[in-house]
GROMACS .gro file of C-alpha atoms in nm:
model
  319
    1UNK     CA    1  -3.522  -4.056  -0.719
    2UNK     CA    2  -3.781  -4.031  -0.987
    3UNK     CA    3  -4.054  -4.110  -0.735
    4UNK     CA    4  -3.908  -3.870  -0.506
    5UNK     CA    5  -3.944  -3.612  -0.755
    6UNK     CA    6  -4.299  -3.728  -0.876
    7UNK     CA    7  -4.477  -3.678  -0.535
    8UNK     CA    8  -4.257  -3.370  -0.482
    9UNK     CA    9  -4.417  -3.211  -0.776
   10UNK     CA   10  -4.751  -3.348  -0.670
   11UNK     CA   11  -4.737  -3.181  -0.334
   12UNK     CA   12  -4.617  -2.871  -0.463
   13UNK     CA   13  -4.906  -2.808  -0.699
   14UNK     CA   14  -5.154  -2.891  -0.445
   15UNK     CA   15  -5.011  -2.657  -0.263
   16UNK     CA   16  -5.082  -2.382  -0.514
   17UNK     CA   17  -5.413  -2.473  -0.633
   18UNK     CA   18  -5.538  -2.370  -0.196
   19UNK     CA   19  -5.331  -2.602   0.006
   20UNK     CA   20  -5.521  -2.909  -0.110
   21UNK     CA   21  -5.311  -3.203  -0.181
   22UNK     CA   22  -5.472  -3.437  -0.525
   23UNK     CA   23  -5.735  -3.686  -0.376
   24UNK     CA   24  -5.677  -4.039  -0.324
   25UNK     CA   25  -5.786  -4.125  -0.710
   26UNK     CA   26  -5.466  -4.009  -0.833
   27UNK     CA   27  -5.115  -4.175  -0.820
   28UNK     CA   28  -5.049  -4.119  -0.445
   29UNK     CA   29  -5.152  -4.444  -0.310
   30UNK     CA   30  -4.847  -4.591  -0.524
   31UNK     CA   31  -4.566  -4.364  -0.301
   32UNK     CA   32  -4.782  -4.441   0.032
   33UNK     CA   33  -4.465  -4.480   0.205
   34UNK     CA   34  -4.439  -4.109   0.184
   35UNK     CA   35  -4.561  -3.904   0.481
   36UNK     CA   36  -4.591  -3.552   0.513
   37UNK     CA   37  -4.446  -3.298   0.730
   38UNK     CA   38  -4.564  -2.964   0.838
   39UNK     CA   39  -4.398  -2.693   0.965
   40UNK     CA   40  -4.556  -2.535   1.328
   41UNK     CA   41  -4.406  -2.328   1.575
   42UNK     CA   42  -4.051  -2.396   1.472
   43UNK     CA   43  -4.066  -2.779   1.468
   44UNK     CA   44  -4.140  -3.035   1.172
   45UNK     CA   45  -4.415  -3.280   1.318
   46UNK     CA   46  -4.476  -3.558   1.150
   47UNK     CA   47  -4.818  -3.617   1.127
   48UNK     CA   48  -5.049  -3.909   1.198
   49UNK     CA   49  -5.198  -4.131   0.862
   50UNK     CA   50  -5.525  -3.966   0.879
   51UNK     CA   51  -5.375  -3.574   0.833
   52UNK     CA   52  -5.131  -3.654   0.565
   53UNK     CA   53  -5.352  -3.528   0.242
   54UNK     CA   54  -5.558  -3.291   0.422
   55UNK     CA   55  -5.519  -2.918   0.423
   56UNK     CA   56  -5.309  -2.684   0.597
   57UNK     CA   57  -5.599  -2.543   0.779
   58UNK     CA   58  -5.743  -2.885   0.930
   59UNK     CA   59  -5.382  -2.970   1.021
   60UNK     CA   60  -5.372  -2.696   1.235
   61UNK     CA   61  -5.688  -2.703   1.367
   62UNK     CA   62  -5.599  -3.070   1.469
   63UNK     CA   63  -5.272  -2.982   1.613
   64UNK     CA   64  -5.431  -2.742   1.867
   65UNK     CA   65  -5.715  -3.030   1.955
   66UNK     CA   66  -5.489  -3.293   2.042
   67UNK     CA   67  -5.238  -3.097   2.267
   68UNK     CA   68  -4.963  -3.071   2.009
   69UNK     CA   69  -4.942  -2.708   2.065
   70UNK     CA   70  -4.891  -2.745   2.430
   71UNK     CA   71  -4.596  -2.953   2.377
   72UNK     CA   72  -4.393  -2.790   2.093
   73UNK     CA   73  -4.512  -2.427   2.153
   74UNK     CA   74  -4.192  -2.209   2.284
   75UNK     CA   75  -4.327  -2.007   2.612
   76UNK     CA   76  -4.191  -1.665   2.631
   77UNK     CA   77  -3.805  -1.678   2.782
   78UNK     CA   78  -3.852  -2.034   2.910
   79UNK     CA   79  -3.949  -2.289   2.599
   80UNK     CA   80  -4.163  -2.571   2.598
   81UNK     CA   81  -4.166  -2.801   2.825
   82UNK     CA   82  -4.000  -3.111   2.606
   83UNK     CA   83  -3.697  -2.878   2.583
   84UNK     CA   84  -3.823  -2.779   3.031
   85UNK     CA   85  -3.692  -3.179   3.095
   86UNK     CA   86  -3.418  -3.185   2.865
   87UNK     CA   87  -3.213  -2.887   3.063
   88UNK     CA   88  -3.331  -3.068   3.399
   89UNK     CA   89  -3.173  -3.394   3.285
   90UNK     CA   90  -2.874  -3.252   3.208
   91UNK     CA   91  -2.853  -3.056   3.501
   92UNK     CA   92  -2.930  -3.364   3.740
   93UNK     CA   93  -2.674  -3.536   3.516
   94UNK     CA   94  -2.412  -3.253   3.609
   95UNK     CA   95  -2.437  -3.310   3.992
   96UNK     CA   96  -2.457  -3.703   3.956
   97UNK     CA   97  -2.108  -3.632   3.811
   98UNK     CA   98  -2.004  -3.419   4.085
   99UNK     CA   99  -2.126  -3.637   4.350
  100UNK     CA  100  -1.926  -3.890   4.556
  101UNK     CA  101  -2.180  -4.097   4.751
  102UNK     CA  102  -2.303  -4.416   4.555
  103UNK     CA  103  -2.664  -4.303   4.677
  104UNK     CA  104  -2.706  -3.975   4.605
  105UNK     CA  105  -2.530  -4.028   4.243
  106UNK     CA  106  -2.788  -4.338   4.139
  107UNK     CA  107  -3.053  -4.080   4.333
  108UNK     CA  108  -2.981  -3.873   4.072
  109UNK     CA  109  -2.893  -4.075   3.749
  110UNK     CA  110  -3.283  -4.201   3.807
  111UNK     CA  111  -3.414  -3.825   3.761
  112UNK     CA  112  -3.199  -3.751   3.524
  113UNK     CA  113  -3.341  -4.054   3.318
  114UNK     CA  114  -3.719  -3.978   3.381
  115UNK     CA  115  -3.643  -3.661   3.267
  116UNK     CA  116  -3.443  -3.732   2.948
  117UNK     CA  117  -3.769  -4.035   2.889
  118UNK     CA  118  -3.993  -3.730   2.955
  119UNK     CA  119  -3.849  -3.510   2.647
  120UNK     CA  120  -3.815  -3.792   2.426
  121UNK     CA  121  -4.210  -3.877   2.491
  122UNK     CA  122  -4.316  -3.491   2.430
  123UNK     CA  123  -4.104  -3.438   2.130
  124UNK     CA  124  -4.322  -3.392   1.820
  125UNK     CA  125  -4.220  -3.788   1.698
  126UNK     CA  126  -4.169  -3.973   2.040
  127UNK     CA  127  -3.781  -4.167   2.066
  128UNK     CA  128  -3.919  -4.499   2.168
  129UNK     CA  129  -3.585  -4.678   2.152
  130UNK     CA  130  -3.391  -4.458   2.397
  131UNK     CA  131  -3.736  -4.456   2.600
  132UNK     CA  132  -3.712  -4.833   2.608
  133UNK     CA  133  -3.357  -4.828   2.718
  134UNK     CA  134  -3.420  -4.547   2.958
  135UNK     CA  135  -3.646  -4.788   3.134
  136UNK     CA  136  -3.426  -5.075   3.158
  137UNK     CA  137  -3.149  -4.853   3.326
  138UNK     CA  138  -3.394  -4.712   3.539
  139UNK     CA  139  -3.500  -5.037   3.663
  140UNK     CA  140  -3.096  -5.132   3.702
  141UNK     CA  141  -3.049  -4.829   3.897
  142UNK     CA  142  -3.339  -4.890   4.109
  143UNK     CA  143  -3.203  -5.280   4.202
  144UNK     CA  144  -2.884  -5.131   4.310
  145UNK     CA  145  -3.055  -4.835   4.544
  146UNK     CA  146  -3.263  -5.083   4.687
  147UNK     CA  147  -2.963  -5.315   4.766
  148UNK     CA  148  -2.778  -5.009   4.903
  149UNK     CA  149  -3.069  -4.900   5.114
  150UNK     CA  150  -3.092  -5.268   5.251
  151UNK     CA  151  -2.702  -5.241   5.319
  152UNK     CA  152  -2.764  -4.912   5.506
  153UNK     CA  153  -3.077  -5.075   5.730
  154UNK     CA  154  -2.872  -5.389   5.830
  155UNK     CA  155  -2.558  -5.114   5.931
  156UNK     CA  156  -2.792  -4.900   6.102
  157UNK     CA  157  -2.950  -5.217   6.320
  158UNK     CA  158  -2.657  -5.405   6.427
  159UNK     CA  159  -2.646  -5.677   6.662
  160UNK     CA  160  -2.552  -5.540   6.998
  161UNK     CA  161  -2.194  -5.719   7.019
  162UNK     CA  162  -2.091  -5.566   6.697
  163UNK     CA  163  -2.206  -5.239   6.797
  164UNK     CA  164  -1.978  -5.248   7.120
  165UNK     CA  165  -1.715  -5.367   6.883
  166UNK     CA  166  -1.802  -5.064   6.646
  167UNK     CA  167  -1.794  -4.778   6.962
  168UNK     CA  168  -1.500  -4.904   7.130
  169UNK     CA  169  -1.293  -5.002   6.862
  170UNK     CA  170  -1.361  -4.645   6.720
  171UNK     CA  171  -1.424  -4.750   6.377
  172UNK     CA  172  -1.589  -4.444   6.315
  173UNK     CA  173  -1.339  -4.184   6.404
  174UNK     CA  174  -1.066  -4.405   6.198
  175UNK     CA  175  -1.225  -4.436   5.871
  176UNK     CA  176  -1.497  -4.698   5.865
  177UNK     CA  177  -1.856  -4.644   5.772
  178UNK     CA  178  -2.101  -4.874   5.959
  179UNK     CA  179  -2.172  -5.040   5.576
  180UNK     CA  180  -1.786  -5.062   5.546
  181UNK     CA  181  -1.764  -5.224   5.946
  182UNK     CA  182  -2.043  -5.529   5.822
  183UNK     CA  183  -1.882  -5.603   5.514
  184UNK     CA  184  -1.568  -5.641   5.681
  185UNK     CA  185  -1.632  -5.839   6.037
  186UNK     CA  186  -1.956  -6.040   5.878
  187UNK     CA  187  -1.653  -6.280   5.733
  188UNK     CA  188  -1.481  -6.319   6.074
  189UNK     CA  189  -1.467  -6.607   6.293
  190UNK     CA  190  -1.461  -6.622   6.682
  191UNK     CA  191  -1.160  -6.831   6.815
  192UNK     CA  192  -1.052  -6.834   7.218
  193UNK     CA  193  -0.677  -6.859   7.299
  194UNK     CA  194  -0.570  -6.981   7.635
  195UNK     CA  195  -0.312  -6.802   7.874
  196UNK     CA  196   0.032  -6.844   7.761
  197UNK     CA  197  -0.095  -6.986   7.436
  198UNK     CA  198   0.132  -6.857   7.098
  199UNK     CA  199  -0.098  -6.691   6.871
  200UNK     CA  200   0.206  -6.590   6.644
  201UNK     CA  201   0.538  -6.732   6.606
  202UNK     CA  202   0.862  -6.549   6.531
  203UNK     CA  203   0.994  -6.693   6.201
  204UNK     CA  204   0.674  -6.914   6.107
  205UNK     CA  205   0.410  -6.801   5.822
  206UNK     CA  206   0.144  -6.619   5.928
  207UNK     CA  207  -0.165  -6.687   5.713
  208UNK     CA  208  -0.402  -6.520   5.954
  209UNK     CA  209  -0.575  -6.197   6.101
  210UNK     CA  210  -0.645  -6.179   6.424
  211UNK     CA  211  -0.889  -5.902   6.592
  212UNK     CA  212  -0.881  -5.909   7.033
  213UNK     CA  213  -1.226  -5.794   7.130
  214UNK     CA  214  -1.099  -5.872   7.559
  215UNK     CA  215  -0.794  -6.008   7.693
  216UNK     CA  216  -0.371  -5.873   7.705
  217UNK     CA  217  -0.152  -6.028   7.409
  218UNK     CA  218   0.183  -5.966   7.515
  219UNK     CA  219   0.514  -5.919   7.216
  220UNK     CA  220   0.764  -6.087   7.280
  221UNK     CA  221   1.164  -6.129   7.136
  222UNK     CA  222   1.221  -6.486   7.087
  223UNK     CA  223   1.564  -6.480   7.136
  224UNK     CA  224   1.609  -6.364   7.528
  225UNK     CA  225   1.226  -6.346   7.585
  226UNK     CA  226   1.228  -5.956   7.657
  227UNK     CA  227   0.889  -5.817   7.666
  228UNK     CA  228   0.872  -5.587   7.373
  229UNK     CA  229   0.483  -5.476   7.399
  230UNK     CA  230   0.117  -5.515   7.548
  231UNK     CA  231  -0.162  -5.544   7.270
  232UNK     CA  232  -0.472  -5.444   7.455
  233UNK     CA  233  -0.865  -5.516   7.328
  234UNK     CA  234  -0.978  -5.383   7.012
  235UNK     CA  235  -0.634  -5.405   6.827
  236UNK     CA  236  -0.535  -5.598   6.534
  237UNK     CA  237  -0.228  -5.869   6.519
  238UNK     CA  238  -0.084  -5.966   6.157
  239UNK     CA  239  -0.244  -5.651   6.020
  240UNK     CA  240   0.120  -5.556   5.889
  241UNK     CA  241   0.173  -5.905   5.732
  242UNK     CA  242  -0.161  -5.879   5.590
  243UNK     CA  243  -0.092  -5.548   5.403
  244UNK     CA  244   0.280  -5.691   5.279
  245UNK     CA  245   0.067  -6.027   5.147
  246UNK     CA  246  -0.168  -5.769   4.946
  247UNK     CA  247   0.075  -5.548   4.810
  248UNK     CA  248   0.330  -5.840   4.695
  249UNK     CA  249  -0.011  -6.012   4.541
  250UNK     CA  250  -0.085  -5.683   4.358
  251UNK     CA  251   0.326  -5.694   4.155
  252UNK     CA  252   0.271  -6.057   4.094
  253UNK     CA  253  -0.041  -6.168   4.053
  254UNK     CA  254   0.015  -6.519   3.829
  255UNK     CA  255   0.262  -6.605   4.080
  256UNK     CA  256   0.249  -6.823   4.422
  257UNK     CA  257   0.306  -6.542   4.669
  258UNK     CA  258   0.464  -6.719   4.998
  259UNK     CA  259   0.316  -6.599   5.313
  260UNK     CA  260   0.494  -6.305   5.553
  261UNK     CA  261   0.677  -6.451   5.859
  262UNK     CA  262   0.625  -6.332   6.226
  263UNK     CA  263   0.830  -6.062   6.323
  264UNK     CA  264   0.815  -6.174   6.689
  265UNK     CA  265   0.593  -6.420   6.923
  266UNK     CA  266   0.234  -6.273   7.011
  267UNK     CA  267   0.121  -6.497   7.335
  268UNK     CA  268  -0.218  -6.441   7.511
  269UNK     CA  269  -0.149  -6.251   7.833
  270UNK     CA  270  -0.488  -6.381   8.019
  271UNK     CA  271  -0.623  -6.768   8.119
  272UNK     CA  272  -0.887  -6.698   7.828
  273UNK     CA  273  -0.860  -6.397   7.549
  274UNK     CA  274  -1.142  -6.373   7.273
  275UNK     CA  275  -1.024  -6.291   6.915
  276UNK     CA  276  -1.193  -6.263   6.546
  277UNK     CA  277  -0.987  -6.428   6.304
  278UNK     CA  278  -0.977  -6.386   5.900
  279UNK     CA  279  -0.763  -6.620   5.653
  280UNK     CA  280  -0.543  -6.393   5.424
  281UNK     CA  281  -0.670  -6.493   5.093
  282UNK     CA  282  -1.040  -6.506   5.190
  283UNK     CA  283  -1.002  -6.141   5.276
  284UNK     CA  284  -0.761  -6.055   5.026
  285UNK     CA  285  -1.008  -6.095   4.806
  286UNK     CA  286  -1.292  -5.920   4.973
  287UNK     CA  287  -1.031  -5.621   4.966
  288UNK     CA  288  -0.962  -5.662   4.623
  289UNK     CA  289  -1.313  -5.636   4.553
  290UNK     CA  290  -1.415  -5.351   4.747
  291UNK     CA  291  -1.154  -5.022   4.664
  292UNK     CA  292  -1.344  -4.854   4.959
  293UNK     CA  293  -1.326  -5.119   5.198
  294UNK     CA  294  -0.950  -5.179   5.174
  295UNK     CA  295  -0.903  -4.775   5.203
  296UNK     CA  296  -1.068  -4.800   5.519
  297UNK     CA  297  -0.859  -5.034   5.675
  298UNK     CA  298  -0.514  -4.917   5.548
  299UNK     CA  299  -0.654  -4.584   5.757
  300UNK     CA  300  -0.767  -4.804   6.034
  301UNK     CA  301  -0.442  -5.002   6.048
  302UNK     CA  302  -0.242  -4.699   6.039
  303UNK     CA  303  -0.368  -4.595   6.377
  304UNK     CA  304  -0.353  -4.931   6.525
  305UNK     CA  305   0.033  -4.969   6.436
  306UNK     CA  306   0.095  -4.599   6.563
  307UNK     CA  307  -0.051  -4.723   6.894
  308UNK     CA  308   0.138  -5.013   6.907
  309UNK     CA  309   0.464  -4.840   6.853
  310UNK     CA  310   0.387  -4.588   7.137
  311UNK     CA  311   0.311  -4.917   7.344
  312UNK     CA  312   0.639  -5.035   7.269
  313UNK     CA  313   0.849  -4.672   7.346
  314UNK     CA  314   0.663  -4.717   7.646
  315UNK     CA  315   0.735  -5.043   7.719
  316UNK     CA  316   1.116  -4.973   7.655
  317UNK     CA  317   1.146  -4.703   7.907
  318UNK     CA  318   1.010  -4.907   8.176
  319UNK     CA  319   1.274  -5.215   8.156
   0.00000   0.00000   0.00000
């Protein structure tokens, strides 16, 4: 405290005898930690080594030659421009808040962060540890937009079979992005049932999803072999099981959940039917993953079951 008050009283009377601070010869080298600030336009700038013991004048006249002014100086009913970025960073950060798509919001999280880097620079003392951290988020953020734009390209330029799959199955109108529709069928495998072959039995586990891209599957009741139902192409079988399996994995997660049984026996109608299959837990997990994804098909295999049950009415009123 006593040095404190020592240079105080030093800069205070050099300040009265013209604004000239004492020269080197006196005690100031012993407090050289001590810098100076001066007062201009409304901000305190701390000033470079080489202005701290000259006088008000030259500091001022040094100011306007390096661009200081430019930076700090308040423009009439707009402000300067460190303050310019600072709004525009906190606006971008505003709609990055009220946007929903991934894109647009890391879109927008990068401007708002060259911005915010871009008031911290101009300030009067630059902020060189949020500017450092400003550009490893901004790096981050670029990663993931480039991983999202390389998700959108490979949706965009499907193979041709998984575009048919796409139109017909009308993935679109039920809920499923194109990026949504690769993440989901990219895990699937092909399989080929035979006619009359079971692809689910009434009473036995079923630990699979199964996806008809051309073919019949008939329903069947085991019991007196009534024909319940037709599953035509582009409709799932197990997709109820499947949701059961999630939601009973969700309440008891440490536990062993057993498998959902068949409801009925699912044969293949024609000599040769071509399905995608996925294993339950393999895909349970890509659900579990993905919040998105697993929205999409609980919307998806709402409309498939609706179908299915207007299959059925049908169905019924025939026999």
């Amino acid at each position: 405290m006593a040095c404190y008050f020592s240079v105080a009283r030093i800069t205070w009377a050099g300040r009265c005898r013209g604004g000239l601070l004492p020269s080197a010869s006196s005690s100031l080298p012993l407090f050289s930690s001590f810098q100076r600030t001066h007062q201009h336009a409304g901000h305190r700038l701390r000033l470079p080594l080489n202005l701290r013991y000259k006088s008000t004048n030259n500091v001022d006249s040094t100011i306007k030659s390096k661009g200081y002014k430019f930076m700090t100086k308040s423009r009439t009913g707009i402000g300067s421009f460190a303050s310019l970025c600072s709004h525009a960073a906190s606006i971008c950060t505003v709609f990055a808040y009220c946007n929903t798509d991934m894109f647009e919001l890391r879109c927008l999280a990068i401007s708002s962060g060259v911005l915010a880097m871009s008031f911290q620079y101009f300030r009067p003392q630059p902020l060189w540890i949020p500017i450092r951290w400003g550009c490893l988020i901004l790096c981050i953020n670029g990663c993931m937009i480039t991983q999202l734009l390389i998700e959108r390209h490979r949706a965009n330029h499907m193979p041709p079979e998984l575009k048919k799959i796409y139109d017909e199955g009308s993935f679109d109108e039920r809920g499923f992005s194109k990026v949504q529709f690769m993440k989901f069928f990219k895990h699937a495998r092909r399989t080929v049932f035979v006619g009359k072959e079971i692809i689910s039995e009434e009473g036995r586990e079923m630990n699979k999803l199964y996806y008809i891209l051309d073919g019949n599957a008939t329903v069947t009741c085991k019991t007196d072999g009534r024909k319940l139902a037709t599953i035509p192409p582009h409709c799932f079988i197990g997709e109820l099981s499947f949701l059961l399996h999630v939601q009973d994995h969700k309440r008891n997660e440490q536990k062993q959940i057993p498998l959902k049984k068949a409801s009925a026996d699912v044969v293949a109608e024609n000599k040769t039917i071509h399905v995608l299959e996925w294993e339950f837990d393999e895909l349970r997990k890509i659900m579990s993953a993905d919040r998105d994804l697993s929205n999409a098909f609980a919307i998806y295999s709402s409309h498939d079951m609706r179908n299915k049950l207007l299959s059925a009415n049908t169905e019924g009123r025939r026999t």
